[in-house]
PDB file of C-alpha atoms in Angstrom:
ATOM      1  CA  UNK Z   1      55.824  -2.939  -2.326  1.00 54.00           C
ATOM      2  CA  UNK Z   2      56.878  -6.120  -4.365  1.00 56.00           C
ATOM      3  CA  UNK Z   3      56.951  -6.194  -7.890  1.00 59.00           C
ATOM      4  CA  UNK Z   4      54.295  -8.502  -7.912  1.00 57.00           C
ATOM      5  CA  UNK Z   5      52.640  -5.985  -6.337  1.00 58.00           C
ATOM      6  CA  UNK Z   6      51.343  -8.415  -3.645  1.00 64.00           C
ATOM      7  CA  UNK Z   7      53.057  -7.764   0.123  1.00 74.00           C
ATOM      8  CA  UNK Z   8      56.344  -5.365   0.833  1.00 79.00           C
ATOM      9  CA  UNK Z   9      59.237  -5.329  -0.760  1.00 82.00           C
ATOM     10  CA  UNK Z  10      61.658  -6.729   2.397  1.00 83.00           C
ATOM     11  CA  UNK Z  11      64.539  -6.514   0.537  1.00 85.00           C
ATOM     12  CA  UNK Z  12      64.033  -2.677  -0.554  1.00 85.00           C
ATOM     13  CA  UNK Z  13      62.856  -2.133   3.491  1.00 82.00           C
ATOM     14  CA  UNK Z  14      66.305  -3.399   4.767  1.00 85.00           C
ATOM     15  CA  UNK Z  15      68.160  -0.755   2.849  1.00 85.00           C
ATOM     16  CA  UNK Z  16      65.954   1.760   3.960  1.00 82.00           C
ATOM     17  CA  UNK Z  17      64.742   1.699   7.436  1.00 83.00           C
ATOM     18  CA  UNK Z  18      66.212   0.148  10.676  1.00 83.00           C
ATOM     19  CA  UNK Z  19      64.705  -3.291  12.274  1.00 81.00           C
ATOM     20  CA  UNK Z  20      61.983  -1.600  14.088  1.00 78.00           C
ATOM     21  CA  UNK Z  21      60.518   0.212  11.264  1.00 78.00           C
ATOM     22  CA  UNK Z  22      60.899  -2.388   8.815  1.00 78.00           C
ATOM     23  CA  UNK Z  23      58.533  -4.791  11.713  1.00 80.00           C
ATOM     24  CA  UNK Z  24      56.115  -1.321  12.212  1.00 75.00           C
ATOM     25  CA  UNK Z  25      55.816  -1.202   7.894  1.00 79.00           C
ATOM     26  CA  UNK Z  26      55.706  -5.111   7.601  1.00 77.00           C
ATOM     27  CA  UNK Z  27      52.894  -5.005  10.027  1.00 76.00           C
ATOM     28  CA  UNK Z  28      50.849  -2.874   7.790  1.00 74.00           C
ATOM     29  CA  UNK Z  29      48.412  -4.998   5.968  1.00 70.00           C
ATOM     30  CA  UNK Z  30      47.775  -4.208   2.020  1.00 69.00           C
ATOM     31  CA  UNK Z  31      44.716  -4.760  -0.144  1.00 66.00           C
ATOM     32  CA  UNK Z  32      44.419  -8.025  -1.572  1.00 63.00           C
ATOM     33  CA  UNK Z  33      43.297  -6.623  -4.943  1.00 62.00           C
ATOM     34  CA  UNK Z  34      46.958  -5.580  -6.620  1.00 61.00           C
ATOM     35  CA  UNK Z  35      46.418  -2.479  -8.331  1.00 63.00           C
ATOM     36  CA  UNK Z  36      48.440   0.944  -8.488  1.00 68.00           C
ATOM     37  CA  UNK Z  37      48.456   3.716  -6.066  1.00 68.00           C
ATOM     38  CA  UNK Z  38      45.755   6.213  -6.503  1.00 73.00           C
ATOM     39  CA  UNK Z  39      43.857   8.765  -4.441  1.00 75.00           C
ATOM     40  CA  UNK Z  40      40.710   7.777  -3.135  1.00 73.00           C
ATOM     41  CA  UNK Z  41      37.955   9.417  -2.098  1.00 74.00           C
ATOM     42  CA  UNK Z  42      36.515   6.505   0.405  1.00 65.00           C
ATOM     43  CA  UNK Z  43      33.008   8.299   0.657  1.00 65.00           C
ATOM     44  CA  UNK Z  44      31.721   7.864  -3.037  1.00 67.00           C
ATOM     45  CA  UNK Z  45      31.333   4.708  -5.640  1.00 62.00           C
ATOM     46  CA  UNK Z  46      33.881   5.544  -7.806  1.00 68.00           C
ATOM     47  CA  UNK Z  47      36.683   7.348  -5.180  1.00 72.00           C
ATOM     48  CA  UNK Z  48      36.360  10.987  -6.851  1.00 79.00           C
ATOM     49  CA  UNK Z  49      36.203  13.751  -5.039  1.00 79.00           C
ATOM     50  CA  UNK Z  50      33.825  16.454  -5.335  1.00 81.00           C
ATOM     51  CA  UNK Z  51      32.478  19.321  -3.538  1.00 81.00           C
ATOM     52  CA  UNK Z  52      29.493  17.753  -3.227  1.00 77.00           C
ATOM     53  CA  UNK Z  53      30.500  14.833  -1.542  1.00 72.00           C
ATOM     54  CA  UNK Z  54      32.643  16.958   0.858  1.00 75.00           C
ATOM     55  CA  UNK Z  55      30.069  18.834   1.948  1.00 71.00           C
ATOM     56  CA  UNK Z  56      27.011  16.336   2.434  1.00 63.00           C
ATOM     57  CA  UNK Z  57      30.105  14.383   4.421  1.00 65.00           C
ATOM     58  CA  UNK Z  58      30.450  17.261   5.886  1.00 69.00           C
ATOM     59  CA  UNK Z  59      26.783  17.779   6.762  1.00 60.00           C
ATOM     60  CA  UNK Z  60      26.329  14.292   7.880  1.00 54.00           C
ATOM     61  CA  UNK Z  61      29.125  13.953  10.556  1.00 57.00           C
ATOM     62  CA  UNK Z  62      26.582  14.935  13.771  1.00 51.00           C
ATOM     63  CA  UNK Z  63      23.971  12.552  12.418  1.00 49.00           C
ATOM     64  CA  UNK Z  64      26.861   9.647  12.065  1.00 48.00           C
ATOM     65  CA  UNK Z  65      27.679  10.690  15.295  1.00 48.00           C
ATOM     66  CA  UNK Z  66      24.616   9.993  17.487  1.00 53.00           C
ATOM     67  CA  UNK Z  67      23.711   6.425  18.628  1.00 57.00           C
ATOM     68  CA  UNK Z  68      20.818   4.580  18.603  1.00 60.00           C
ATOM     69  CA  UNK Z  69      18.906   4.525  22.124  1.00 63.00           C
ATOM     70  CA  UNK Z  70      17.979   1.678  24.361  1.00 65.00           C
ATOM     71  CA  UNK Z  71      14.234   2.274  23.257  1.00 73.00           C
ATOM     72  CA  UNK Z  72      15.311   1.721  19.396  1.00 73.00           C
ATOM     73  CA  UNK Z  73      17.206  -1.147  20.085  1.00 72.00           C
ATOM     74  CA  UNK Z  74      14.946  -2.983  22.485  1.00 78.00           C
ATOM     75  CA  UNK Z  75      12.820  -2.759  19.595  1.00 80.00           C
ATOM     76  CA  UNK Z  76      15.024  -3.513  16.876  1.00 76.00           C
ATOM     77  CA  UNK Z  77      15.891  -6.449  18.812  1.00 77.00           C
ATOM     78  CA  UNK Z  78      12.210  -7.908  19.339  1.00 81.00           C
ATOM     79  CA  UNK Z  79      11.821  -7.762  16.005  1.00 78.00           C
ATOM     80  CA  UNK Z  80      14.626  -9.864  15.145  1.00 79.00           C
ATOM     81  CA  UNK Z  81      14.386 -11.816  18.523  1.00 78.00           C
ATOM     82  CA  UNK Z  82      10.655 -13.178  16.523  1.00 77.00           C
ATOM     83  CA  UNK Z  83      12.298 -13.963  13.352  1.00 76.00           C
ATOM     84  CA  UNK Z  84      13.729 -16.938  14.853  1.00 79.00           C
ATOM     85  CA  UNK Z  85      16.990 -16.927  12.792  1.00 86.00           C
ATOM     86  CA  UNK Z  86      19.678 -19.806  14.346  1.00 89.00           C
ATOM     87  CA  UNK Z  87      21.825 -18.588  16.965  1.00 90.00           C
ATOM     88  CA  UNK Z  88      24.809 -18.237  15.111  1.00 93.00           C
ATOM     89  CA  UNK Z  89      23.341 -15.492  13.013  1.00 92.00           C
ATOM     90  CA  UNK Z  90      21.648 -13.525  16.351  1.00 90.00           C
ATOM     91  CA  UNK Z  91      24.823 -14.023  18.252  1.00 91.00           C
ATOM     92  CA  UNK Z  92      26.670 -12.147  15.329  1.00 93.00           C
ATOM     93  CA  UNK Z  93      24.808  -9.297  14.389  1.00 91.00           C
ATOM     94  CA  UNK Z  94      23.897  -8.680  18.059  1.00 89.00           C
ATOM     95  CA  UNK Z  95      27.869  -8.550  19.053  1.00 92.00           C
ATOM     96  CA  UNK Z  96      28.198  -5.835  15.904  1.00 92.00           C
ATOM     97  CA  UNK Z  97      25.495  -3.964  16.900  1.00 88.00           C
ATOM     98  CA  UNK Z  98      27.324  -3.423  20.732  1.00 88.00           C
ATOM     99  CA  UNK Z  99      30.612  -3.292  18.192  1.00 90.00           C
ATOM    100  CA  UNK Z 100      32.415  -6.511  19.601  1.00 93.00           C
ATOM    101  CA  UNK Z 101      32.966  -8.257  17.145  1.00 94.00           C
ATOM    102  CA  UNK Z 102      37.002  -8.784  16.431  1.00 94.00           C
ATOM    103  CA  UNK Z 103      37.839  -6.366  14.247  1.00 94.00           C
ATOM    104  CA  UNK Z 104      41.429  -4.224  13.335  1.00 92.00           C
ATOM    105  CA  UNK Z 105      40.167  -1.864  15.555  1.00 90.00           C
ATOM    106  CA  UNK Z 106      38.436  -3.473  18.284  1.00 90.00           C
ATOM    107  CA  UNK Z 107      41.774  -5.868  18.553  1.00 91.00           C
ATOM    108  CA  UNK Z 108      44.244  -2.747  18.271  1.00 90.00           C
ATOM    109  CA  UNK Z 109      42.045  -0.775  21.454  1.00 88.00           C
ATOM    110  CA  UNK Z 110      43.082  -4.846  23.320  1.00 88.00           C
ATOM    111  CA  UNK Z 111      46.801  -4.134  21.947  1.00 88.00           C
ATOM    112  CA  UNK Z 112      46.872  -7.726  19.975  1.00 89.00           C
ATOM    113  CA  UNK Z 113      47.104  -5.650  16.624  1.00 88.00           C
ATOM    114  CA  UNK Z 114      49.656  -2.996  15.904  1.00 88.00           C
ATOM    115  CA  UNK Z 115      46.900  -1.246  13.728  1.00 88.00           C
ATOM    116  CA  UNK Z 116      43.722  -0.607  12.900  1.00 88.00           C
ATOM    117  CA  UNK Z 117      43.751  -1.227   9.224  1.00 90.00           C
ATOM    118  CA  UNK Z 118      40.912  -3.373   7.460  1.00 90.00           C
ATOM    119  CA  UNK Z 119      42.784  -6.813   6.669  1.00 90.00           C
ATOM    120  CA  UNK Z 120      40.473  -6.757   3.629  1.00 92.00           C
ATOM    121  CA  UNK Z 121      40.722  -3.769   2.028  1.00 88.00           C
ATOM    122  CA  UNK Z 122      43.267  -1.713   3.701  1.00 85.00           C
ATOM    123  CA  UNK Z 123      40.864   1.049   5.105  1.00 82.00           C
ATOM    124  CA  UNK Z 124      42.160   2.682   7.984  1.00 76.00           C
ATOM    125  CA  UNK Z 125      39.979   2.306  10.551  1.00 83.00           C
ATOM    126  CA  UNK Z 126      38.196  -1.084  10.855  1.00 90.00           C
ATOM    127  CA  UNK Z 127      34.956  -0.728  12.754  1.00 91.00           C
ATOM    128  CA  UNK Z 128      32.603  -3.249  12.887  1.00 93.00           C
ATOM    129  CA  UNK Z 129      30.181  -1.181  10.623  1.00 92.00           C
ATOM    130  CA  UNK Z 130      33.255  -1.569   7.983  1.00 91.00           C
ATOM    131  CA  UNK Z 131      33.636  -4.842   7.914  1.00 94.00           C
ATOM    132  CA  UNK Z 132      30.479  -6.431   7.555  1.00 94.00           C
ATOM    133  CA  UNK Z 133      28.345  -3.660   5.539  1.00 93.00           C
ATOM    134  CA  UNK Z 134      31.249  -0.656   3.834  1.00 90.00           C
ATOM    135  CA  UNK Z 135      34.102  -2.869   2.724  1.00 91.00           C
ATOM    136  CA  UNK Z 136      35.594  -2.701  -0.204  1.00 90.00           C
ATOM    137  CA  UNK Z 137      35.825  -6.530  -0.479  1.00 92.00           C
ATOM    138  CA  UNK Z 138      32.006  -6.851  -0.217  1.00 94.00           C
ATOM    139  CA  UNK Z 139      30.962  -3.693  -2.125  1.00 91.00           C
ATOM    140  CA  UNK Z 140      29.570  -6.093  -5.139  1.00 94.00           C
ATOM    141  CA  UNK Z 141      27.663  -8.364  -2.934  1.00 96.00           C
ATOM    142  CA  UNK Z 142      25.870  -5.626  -1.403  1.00 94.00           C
ATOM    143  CA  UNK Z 143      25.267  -4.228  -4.262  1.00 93.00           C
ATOM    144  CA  UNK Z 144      24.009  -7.490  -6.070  1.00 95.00           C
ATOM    145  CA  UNK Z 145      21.258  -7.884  -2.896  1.00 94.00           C
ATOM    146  CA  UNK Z 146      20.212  -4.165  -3.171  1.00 91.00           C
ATOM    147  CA  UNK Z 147      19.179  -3.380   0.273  1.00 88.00           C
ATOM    148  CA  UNK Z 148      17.299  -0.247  -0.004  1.00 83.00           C
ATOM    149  CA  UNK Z 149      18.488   0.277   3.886  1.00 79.00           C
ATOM    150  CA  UNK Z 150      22.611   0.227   2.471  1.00 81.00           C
ATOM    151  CA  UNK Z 151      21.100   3.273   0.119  1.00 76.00           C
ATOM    152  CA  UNK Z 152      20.424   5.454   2.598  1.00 65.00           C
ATOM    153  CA  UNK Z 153      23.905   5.155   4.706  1.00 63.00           C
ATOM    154  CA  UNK Z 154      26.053   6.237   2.271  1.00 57.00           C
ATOM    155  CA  UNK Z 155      28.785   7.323   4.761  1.00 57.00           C
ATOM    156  CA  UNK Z 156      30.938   4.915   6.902  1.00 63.00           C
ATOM    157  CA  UNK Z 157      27.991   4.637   9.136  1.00 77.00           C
ATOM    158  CA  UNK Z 158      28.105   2.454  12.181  1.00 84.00           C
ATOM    159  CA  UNK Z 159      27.158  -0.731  12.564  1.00 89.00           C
ATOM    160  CA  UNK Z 160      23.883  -0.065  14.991  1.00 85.00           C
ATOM    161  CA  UNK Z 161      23.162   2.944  12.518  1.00 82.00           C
ATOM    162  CA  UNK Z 162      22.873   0.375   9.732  1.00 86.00           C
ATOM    163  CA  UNK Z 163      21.573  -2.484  10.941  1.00 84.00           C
ATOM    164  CA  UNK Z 164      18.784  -0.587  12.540  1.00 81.00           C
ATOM    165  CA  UNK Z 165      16.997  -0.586   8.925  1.00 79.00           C
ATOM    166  CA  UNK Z 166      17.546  -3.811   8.235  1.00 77.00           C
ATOM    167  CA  UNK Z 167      14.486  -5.551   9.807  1.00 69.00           C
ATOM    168  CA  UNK Z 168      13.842  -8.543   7.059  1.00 79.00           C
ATOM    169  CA  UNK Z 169      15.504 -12.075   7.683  1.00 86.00           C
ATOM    170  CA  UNK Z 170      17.984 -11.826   3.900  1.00 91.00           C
ATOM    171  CA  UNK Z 171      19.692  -9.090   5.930  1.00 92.00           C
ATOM    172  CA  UNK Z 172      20.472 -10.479   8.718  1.00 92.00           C
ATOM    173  CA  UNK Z 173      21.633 -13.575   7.116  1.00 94.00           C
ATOM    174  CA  UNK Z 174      23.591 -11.447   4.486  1.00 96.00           C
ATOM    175  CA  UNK Z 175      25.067  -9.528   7.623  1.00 95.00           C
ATOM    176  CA  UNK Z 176      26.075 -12.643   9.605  1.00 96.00           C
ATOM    177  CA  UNK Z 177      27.756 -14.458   5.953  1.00 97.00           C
ATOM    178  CA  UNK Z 178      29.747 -11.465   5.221  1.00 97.00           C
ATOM    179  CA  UNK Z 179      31.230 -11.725   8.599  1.00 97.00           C
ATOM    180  CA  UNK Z 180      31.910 -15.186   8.046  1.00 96.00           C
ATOM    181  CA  UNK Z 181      33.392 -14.489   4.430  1.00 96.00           C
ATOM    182  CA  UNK Z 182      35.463 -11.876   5.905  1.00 96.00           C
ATOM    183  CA  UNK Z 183      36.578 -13.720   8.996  1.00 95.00           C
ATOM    184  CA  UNK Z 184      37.708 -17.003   6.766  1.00 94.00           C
ATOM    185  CA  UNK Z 185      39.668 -14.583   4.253  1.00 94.00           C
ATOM    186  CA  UNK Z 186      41.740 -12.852   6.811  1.00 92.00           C
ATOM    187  CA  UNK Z 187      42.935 -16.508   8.189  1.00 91.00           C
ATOM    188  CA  UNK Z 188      44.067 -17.198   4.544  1.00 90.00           C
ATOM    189  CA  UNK Z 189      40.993 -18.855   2.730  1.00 92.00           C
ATOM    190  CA  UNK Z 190      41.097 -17.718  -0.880  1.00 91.00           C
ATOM    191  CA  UNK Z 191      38.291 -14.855  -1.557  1.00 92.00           C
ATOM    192  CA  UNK Z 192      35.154 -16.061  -3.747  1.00 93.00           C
ATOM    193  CA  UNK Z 193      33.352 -13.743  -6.139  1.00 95.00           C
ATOM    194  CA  UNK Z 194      30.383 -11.967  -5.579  1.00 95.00           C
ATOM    195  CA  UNK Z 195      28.127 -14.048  -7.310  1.00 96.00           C
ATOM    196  CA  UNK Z 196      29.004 -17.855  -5.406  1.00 96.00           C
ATOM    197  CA  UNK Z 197      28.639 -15.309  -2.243  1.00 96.00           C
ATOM    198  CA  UNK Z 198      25.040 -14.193  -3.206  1.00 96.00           C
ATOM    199  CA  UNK Z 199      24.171 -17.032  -3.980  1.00 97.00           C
ATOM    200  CA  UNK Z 200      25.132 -18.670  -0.496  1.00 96.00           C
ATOM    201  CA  UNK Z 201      23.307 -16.335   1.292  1.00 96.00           C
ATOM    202  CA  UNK Z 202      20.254 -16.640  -0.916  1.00 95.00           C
ATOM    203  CA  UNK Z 203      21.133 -20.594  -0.187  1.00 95.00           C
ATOM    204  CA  UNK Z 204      20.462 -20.408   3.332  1.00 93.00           C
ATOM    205  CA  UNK Z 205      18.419 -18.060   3.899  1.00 92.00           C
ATOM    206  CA  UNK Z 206      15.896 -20.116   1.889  1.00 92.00           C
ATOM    207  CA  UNK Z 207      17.147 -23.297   4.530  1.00 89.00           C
ATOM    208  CA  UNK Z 208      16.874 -21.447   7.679  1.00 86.00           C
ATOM    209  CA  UNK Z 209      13.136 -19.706   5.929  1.00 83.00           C
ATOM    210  CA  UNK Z 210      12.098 -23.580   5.543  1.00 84.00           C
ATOM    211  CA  UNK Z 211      13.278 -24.647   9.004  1.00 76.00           C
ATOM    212  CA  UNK Z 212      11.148 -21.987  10.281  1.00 69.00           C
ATOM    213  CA  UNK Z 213       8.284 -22.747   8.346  1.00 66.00           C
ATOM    214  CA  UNK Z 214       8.347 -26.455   9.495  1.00 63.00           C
ATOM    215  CA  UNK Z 215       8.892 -25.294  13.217  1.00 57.00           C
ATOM    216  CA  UNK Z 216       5.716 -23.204  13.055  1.00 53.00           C
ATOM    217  CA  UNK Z 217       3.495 -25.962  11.275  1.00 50.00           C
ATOM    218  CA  UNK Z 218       5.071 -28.562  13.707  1.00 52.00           C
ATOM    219  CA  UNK Z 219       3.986 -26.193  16.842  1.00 49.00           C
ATOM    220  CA  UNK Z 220       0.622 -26.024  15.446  1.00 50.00           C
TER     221      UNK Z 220
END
């Protein structure tokens, strides 16, 4: 890496690796937060490992690894279908649920990325589950809404798996704004904190709550 720790060192790569591994290493994406190399245990708050956590990860693997059914998401999707959120927001979270949206990894299985690396945080595998709900990036805004629903996944749960819980209309507004967020930082927009993110969700999910309000008194 640089000295700035911020992007490679090209210079350094040049002396030590030929022209097509220096364009494989470039291609690797690094977190956006500079800090110093460390291990990291991805499946707890503060990255320690314990035995523990390795063995309710462990435990947990055949329950990450069974999907939702038809049945559960008909349902899930009535539900949501009657909340009458704006398009943008159904069209979103209905694309991660069937794990379309354009993620690392989605983009790497159509062989326009070289990797599968979150462009976020640098996790390895970007799912759409990762990206909107168990990034790094937006581990403080989850936090700061306190979704009982994000308490019970605490593994890198899917994105069906998790939004399957989420039922109210915050959520899915929170779900579809992270996206957003996420999709604007990896074309180069400058991150903003936690807090001016909250608050935008909070922001319009009160407008679209008052839209729908009006809409229902205007019908009657």
């Amino acid at each position: 890496m640089a000295e700035t720790g911020i992007g490679w060192n090209v210079d350094l790569l040049r002396v030590f690796f030929n022209e097509a591994d220096q364009q494989c290493i470039g291609s690797i994406p690094l977190c956006k937060f500079p800090k110093e190399d460390s291990w990291m245990w991805h499946y707890t708050v503060d990255g320690s490992y314990s035995v523990k956590s390795g063995y309710y990860v462990a435990s947990q693997l055949n329950l990450s690894a069974t999907s939702p059914s038809k049945d559960e998401f008909s349902i899930w999707w009535k539900k949501i279908w009657k909340l009458h959120l704006p398009n943008k927001v159904l069209n979103c979270n209905w694309r991660g649920f069937h794990e379309i949206l354009p993620t690392s990894k989605g983009l790497q299985k159509r062989s326009i990325l070289p990797h599968s690396n979150c462009l976020v945080c640098g996790f390895s595998n970007e799912s759409n589950g990762h990206a909107v709900f168990w990034c790094r990036g937006f581990r403080k805004v989850w936090k700061l809404l306190n979704f009982s629903f994000l308490k019970k996944n605490s593994l890198e749960t899917s994105f069906q798996q998790t939004i399957l819980l989420a039922s109210e209309v915050l959520s899915q507004v929170a779900a579809w704004y992270v996206w957003s967020e996420r999709t604007q930082i990896v074309h180069g927009r400058e991150q903003f904190s936690p807090t001016v993110v909250v608050s935008r969700i909070h922001k319009l999910h009160a407008e679209f709550s008052a839209k729908l309000i009006s809409s229902t008194l205007g019908a009657e």
